[in-house]
CSV table of C-alpha atoms and ligand atoms in Angstrom, one decimal:
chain,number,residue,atom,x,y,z
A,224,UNK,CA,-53.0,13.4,15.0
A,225,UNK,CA,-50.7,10.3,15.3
A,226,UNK,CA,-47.7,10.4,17.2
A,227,UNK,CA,-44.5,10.8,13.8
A,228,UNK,CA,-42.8,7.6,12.7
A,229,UNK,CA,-40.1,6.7,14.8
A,230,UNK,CA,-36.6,7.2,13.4
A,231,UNK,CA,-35.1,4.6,11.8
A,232,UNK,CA,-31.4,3.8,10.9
A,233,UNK,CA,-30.7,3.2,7.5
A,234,UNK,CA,-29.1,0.9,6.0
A,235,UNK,CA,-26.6,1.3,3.4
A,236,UNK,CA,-25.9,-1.4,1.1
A,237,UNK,CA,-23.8,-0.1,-1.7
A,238,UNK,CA,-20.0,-0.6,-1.9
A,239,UNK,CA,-17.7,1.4,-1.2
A,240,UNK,CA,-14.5,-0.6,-1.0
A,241,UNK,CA,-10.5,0.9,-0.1
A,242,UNK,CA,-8.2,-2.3,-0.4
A,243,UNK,CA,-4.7,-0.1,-0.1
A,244,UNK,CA,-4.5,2.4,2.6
A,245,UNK,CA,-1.5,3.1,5.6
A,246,UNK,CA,-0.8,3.7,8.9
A,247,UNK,CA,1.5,4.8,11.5
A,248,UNK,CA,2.8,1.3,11.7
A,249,UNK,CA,4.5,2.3,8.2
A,250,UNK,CA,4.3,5.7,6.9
A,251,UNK,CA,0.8,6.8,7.0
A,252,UNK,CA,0.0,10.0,9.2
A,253,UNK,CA,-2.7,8.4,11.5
A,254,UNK,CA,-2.9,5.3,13.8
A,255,UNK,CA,-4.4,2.0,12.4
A,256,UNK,CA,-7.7,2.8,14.6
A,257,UNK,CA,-7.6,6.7,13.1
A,258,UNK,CA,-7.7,5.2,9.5
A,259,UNK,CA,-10.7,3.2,10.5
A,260,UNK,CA,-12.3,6.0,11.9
A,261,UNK,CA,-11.5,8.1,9.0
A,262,UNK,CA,-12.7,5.5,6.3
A,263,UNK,CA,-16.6,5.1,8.3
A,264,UNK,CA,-16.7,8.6,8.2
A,265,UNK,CA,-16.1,8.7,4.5
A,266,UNK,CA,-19.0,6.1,4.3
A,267,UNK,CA,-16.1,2.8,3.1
A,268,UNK,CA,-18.2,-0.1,3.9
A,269,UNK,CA,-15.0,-2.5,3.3
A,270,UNK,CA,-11.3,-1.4,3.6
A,271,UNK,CA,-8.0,-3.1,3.5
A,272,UNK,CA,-5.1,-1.8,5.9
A,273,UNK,CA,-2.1,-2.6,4.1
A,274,UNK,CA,1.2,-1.5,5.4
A,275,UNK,CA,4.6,-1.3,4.5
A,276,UNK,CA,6.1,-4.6,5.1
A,277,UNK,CA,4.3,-4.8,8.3
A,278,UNK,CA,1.2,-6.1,10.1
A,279,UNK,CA,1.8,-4.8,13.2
A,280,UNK,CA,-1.2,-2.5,12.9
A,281,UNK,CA,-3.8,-5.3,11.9
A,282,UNK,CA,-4.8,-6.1,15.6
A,283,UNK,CA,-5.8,-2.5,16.3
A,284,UNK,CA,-7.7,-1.8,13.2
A,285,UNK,CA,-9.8,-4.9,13.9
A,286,UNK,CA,-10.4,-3.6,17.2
A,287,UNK,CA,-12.0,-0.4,15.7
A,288,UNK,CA,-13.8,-1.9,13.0
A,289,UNK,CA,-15.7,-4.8,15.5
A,290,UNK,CA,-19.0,-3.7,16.1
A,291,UNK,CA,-18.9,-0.8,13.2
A,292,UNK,CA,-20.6,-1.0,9.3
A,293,UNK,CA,-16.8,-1.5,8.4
A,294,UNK,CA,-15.3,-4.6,7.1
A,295,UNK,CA,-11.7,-4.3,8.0
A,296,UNK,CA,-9.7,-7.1,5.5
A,297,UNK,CA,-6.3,-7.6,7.2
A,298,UNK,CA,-3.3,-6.6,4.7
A,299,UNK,CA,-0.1,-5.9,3.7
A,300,UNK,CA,2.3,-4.1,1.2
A,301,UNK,CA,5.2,-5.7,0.0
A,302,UNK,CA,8.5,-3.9,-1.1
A,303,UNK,CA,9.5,-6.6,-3.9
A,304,UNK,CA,12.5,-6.7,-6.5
A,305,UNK,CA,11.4,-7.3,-10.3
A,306,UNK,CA,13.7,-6.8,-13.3
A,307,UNK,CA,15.7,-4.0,-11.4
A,308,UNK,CA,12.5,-2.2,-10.7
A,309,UNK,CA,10.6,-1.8,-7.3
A,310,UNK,CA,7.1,-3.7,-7.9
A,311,UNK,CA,5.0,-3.6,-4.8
A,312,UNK,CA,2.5,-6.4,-3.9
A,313,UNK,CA,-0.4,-6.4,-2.1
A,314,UNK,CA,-1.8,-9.1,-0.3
A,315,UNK,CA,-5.5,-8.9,1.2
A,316,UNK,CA,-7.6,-11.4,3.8
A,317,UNK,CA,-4.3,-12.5,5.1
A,318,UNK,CA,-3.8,-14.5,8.5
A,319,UNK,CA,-1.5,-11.6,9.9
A,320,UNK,CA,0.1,-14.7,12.1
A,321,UNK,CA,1.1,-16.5,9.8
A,322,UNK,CA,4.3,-17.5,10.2
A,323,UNK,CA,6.1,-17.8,7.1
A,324,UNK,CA,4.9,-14.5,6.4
A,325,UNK,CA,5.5,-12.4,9.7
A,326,UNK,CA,9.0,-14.1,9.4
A,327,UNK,CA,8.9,-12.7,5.4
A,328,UNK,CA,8.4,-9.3,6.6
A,329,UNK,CA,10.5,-9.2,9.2
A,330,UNK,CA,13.2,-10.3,6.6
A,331,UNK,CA,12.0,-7.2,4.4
A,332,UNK,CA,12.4,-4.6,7.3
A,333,UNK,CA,15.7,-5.8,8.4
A,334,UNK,CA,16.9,-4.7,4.5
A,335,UNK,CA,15.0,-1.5,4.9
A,336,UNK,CA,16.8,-0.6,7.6
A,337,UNK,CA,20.2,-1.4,6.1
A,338,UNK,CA,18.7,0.3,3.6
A,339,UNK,CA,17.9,4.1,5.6
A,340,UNK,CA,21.7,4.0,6.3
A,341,UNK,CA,22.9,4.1,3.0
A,342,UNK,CA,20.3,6.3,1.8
A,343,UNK,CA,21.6,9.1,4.5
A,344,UNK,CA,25.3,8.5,4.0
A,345,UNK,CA,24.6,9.4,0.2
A,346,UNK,CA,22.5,12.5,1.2
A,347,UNK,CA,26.0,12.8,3.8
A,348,UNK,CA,27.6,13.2,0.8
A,349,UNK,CA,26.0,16.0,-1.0
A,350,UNK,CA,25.5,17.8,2.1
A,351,UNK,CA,22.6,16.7,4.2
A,352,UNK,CA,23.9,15.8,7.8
A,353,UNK,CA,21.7,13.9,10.0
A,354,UNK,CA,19.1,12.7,7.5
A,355,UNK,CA,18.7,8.8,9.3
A,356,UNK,CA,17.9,10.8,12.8
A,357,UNK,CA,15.8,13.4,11.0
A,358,UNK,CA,14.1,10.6,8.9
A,359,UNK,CA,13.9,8.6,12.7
A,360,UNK,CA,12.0,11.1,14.3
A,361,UNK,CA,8.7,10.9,11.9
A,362,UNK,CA,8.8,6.8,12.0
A,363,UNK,CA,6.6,5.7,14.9
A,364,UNK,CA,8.0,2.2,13.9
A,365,UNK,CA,11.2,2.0,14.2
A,366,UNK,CA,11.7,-0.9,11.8
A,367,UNK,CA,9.6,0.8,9.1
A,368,UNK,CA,11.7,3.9,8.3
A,369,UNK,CA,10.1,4.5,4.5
A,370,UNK,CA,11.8,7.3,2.2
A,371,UNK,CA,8.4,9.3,3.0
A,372,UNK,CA,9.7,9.9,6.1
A,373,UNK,CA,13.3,11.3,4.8
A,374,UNK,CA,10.9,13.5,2.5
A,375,UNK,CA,9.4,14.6,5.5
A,376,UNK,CA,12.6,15.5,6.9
A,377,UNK,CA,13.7,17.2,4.4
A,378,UNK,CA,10.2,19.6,4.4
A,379,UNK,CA,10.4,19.9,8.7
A,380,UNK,CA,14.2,21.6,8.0
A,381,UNK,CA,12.7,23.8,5.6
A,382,UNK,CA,15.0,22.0,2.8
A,383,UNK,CA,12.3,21.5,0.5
A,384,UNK,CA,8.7,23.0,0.4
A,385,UNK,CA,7.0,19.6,0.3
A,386,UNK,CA,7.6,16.0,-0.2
A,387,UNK,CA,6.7,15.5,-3.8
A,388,UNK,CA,9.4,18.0,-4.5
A,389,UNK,CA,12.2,16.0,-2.2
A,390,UNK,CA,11.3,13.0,-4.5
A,391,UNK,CA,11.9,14.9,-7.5
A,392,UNK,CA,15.5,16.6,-6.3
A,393,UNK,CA,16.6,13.6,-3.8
A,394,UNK,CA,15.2,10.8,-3.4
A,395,UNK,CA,13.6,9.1,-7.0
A,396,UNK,CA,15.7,6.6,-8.7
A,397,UNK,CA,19.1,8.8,-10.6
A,398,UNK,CA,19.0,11.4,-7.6
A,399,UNK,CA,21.5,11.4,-4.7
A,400,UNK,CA,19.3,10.2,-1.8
A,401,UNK,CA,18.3,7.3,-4.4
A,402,UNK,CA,19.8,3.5,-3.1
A,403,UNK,CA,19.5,0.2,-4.9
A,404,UNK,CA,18.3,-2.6,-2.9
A,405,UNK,CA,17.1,-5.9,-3.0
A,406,UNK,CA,13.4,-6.5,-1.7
A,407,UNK,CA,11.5,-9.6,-1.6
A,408,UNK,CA,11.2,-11.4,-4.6
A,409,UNK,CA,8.0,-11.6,-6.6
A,410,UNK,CA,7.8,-15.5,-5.9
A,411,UNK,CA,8.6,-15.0,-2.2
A,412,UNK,CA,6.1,-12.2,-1.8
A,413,UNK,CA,3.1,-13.8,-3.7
A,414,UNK,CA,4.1,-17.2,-1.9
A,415,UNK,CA,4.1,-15.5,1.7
A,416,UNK,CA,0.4,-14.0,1.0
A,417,UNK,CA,-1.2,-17.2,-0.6
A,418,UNK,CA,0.4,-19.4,2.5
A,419,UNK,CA,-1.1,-16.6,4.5
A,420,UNK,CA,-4.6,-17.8,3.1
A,421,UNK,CA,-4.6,-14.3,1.3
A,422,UNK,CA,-5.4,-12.7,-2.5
A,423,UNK,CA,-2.1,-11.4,-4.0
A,424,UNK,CA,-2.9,-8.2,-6.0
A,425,UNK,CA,0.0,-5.8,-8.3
A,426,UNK,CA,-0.5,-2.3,-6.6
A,427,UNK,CA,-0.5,0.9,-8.4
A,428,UNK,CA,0.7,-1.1,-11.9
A,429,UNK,CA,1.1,2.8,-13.2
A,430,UNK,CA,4.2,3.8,-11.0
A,431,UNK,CA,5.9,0.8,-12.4
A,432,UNK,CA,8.3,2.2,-14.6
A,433,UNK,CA,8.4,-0.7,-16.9
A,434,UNK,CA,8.5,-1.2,-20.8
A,435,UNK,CA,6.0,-3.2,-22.5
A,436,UNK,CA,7.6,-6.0,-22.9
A,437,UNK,CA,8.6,-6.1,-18.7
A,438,UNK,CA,4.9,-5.4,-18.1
A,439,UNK,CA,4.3,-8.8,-20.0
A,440,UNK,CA,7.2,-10.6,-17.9
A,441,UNK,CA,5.5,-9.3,-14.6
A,442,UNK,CA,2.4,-10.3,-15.4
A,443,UNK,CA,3.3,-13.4,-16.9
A,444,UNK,CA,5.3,-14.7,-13.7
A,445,UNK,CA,3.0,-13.2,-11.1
A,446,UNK,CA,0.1,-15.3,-12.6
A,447,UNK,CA,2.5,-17.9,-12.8
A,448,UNK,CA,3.3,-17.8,-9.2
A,449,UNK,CA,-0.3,-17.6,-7.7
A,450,UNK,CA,-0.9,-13.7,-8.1
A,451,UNK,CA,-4.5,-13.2,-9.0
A,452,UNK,CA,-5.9,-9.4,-9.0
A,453,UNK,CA,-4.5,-6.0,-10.3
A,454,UNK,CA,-5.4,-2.3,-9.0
A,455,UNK,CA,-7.2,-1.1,-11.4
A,456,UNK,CA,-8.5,2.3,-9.8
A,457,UNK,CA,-5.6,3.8,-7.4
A,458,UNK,CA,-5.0,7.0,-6.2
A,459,UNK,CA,-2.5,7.4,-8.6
A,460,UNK,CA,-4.0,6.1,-11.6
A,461,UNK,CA,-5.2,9.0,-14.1
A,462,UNK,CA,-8.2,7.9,-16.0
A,463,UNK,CA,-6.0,6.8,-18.7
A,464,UNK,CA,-4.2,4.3,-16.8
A,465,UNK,CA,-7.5,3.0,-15.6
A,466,UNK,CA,-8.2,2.2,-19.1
A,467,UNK,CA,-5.1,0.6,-19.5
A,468,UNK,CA,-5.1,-1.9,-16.7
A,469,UNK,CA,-9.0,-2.6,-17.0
A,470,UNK,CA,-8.1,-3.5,-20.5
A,471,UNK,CA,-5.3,-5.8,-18.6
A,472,UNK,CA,-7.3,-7.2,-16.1
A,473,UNK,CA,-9.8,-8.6,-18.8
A,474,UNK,CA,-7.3,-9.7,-20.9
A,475,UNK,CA,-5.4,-11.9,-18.1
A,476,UNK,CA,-8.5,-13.1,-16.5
A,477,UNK,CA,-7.4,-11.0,-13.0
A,478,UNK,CA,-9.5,-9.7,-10.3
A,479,UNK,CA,-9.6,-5.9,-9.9
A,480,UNK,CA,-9.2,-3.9,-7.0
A,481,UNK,CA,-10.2,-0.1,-5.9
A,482,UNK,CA,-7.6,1.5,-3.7
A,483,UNK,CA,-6.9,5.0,-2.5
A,484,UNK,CA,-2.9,4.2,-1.4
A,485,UNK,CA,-4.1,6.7,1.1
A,486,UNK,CA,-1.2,8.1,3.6
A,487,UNK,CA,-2.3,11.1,5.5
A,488,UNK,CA,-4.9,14.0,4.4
A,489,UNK,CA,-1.5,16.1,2.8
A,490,UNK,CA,0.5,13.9,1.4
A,491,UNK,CA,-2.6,12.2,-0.5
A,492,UNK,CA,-4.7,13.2,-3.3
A,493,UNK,CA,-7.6,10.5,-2.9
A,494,UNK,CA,-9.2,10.2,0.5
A,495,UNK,CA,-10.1,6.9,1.9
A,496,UNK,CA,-12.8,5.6,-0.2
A,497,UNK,CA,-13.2,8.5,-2.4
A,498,UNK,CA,-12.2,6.5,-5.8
A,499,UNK,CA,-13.5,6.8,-8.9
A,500,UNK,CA,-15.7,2.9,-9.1
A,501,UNK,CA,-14.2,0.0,-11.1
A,502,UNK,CA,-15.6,-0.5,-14.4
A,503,UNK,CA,-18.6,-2.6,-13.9
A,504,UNK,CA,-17.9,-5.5,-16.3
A,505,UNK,CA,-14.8,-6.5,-14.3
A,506,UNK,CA,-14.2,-9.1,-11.6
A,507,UNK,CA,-13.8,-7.1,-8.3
A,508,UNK,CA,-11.2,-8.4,-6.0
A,509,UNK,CA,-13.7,-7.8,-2.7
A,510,UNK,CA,-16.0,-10.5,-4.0
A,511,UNK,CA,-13.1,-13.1,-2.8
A,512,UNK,CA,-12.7,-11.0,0.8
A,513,UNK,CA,-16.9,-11.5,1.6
A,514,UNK,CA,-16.5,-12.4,5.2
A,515,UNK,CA,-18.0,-11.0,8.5
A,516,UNK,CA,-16.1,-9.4,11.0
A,517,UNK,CA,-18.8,-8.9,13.5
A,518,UNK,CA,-16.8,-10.4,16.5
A,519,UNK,CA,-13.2,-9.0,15.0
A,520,UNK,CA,-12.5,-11.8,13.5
A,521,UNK,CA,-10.3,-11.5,10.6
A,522,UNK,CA,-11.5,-11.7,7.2
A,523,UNK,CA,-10.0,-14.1,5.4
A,524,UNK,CA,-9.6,-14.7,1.1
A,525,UNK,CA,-12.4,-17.3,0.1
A,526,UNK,CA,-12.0,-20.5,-1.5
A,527,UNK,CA,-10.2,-20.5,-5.2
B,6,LIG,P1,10.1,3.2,0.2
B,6,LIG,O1,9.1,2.0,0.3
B,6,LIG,O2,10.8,3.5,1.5
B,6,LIG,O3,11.0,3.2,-1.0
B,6,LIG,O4,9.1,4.5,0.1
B,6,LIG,C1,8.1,4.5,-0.8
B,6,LIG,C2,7.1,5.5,-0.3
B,6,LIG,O5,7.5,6.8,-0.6
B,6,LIG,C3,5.7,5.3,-1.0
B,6,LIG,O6,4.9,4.4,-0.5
B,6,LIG,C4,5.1,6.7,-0.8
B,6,LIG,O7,4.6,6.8,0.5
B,6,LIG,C5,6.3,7.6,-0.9
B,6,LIG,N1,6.6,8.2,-2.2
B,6,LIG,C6,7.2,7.6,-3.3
B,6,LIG,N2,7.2,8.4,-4.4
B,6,LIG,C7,6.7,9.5,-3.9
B,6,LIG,C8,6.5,10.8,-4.6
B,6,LIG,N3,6.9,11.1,-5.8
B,6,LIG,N4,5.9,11.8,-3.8
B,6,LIG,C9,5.6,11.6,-2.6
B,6,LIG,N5,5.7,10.4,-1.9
B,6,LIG,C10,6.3,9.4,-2.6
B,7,LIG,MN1,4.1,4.8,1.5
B,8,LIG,MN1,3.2,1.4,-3.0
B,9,LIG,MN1,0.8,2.0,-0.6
């Protein structure tokens, strides 16, 4: 009898794109190079890190994606003010050296950091002492203190039984831990990822808490100024909401894009890559992010 077939590897060619995910660099439970790890093992062939107002975590994922079936697209998450609500931004195949944008950012975490005092003077004042330290000690960077990690804070003490529930009593908009502030603008933010060489996409368009009529005005000036994709599938989109903002991204002529949001196996209820899959008749924003990232280069947005 012949000698059996040798094995062979085989190659897997279907998508699985995760264009929203975080790390330790914001408020994501594991490092930049865990994620990775995390995502090949779930089988993502292409995934976006995408940090809070920080790329500090870009280098290191690249380093664990060279060599690997992973395409790692280098991105970022930006906090953004729009009509008195908090819109967030993502931007995708950015040049994470870019300087107009790594100065942006830094810009953005210098208000976030103003902005961790006041929230724990306002917690001070109904009684929580210590929040900013407590809050402190689960930010590995100490520019990127995010209200996950108060909520966290609060669930270590034994305040609260988990961090949903924090938002809910302390820290959503109307409750005492809860802050105005003044992010980026939606200009400044979509202007720092296109300069960056990158796709600007609206993230998780189903946690804005906006009317209508303020949709409309968001979308209007964030095509005006250069945005060009929408998440369409997000962790936090129920199936009706995909509906809705597939129905959006046809009728405004945006790219779509797949994203977990994913911040730690506990706190998350999509694992990397584990999304439903875009409705097939749309645009998909990864067509614009085909690159090669053999060497760790950096994948960059192509063409228009
Ligand atoms: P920040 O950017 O500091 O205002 O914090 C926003 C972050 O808090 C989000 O990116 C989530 O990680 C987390 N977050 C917001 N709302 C909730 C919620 N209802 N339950 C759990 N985490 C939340
Ligand atoms: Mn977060
Ligand atoms: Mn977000
Ligand atoms: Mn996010």
């Amino acid at each position: 009898m012949g000698s059996a077939e040798p094995l062979r590897t085989m190659t897997c060619t279907a998508m699985n794109e995760d264009l929203h995910c975080h790390s330790t660099v914001s408020d994501g439970w594991l490092s930049p190079a865990e994620v990775v790890r995390r995502a090949l093992a779930n089988g993502v062939t292409m995934l976006a890190l995408t940090d809070h107002d920080e790329v500090a975590g870009i280098d290191e994922a690249l380093a664990a994606a060279a060599g690997t079936a992973l395409t790692l697209v280098p991105g970022v998450e930006i906090s953004v003010s729009f009509l008195g609500e908090t819109v967030h931004i993502v931007g995708l195949g950015v040049d994470h050296r870019d300087s107009r944008l790594v100065d942006g950012l830094a810009q953005v975490r210098r208000g976030r950091d103003e902005r961790a005092g006041r929230i724990a003077a306002e917690l001070e004042r109904v009684g929580i002492r210590d929040a900013l330290a407590g809050a402190r000690r689960f930010a590995h960077n100490p520019e990127l203190v995010s209200r996950a990690h108060f909520a966290r804070f609060f669930v270590d003490s034994g305040l609260m039984p988990d961090v949903n529930t924090v938002f809910r009593y302390y820290l959503a908009k109307g409750k005492p831990g809860y802050v105005e502030h003044e992010w980026a603008t939606l200009e400044e933010a979509v202007g720092w990822v296109r300069g960056a060489g990158g796709v600007a996409v609206i993230a998780h368009p189903g946690r804005c808490r906006f009317a209508d009529g303020d949709m409309k005005r968001l979308l209007e000036r964030f095509v005006a100024c250069g945005g060009e994709a929408i998440e369409v599938v997000s962790g936090s989109h129920s199936d009706a909401e995909v509906r809705r903002f597939a129905a959006i991204a046809r009728q405004w002529g945006l790219l779509a894009s797949r994203a977990s949001d994913f911040h730690g196996e506990l706190e998350s209820p999509v694992d990397l890559g584990r999304c439903a899959p875009l409705p097939p008749d749309l645009n998909p924003v990864w067509s614009r992010l085909a690159g090669n990232d053999a060497d760790g280069q950096a994948v960059r947005a192509q063409g228009d």
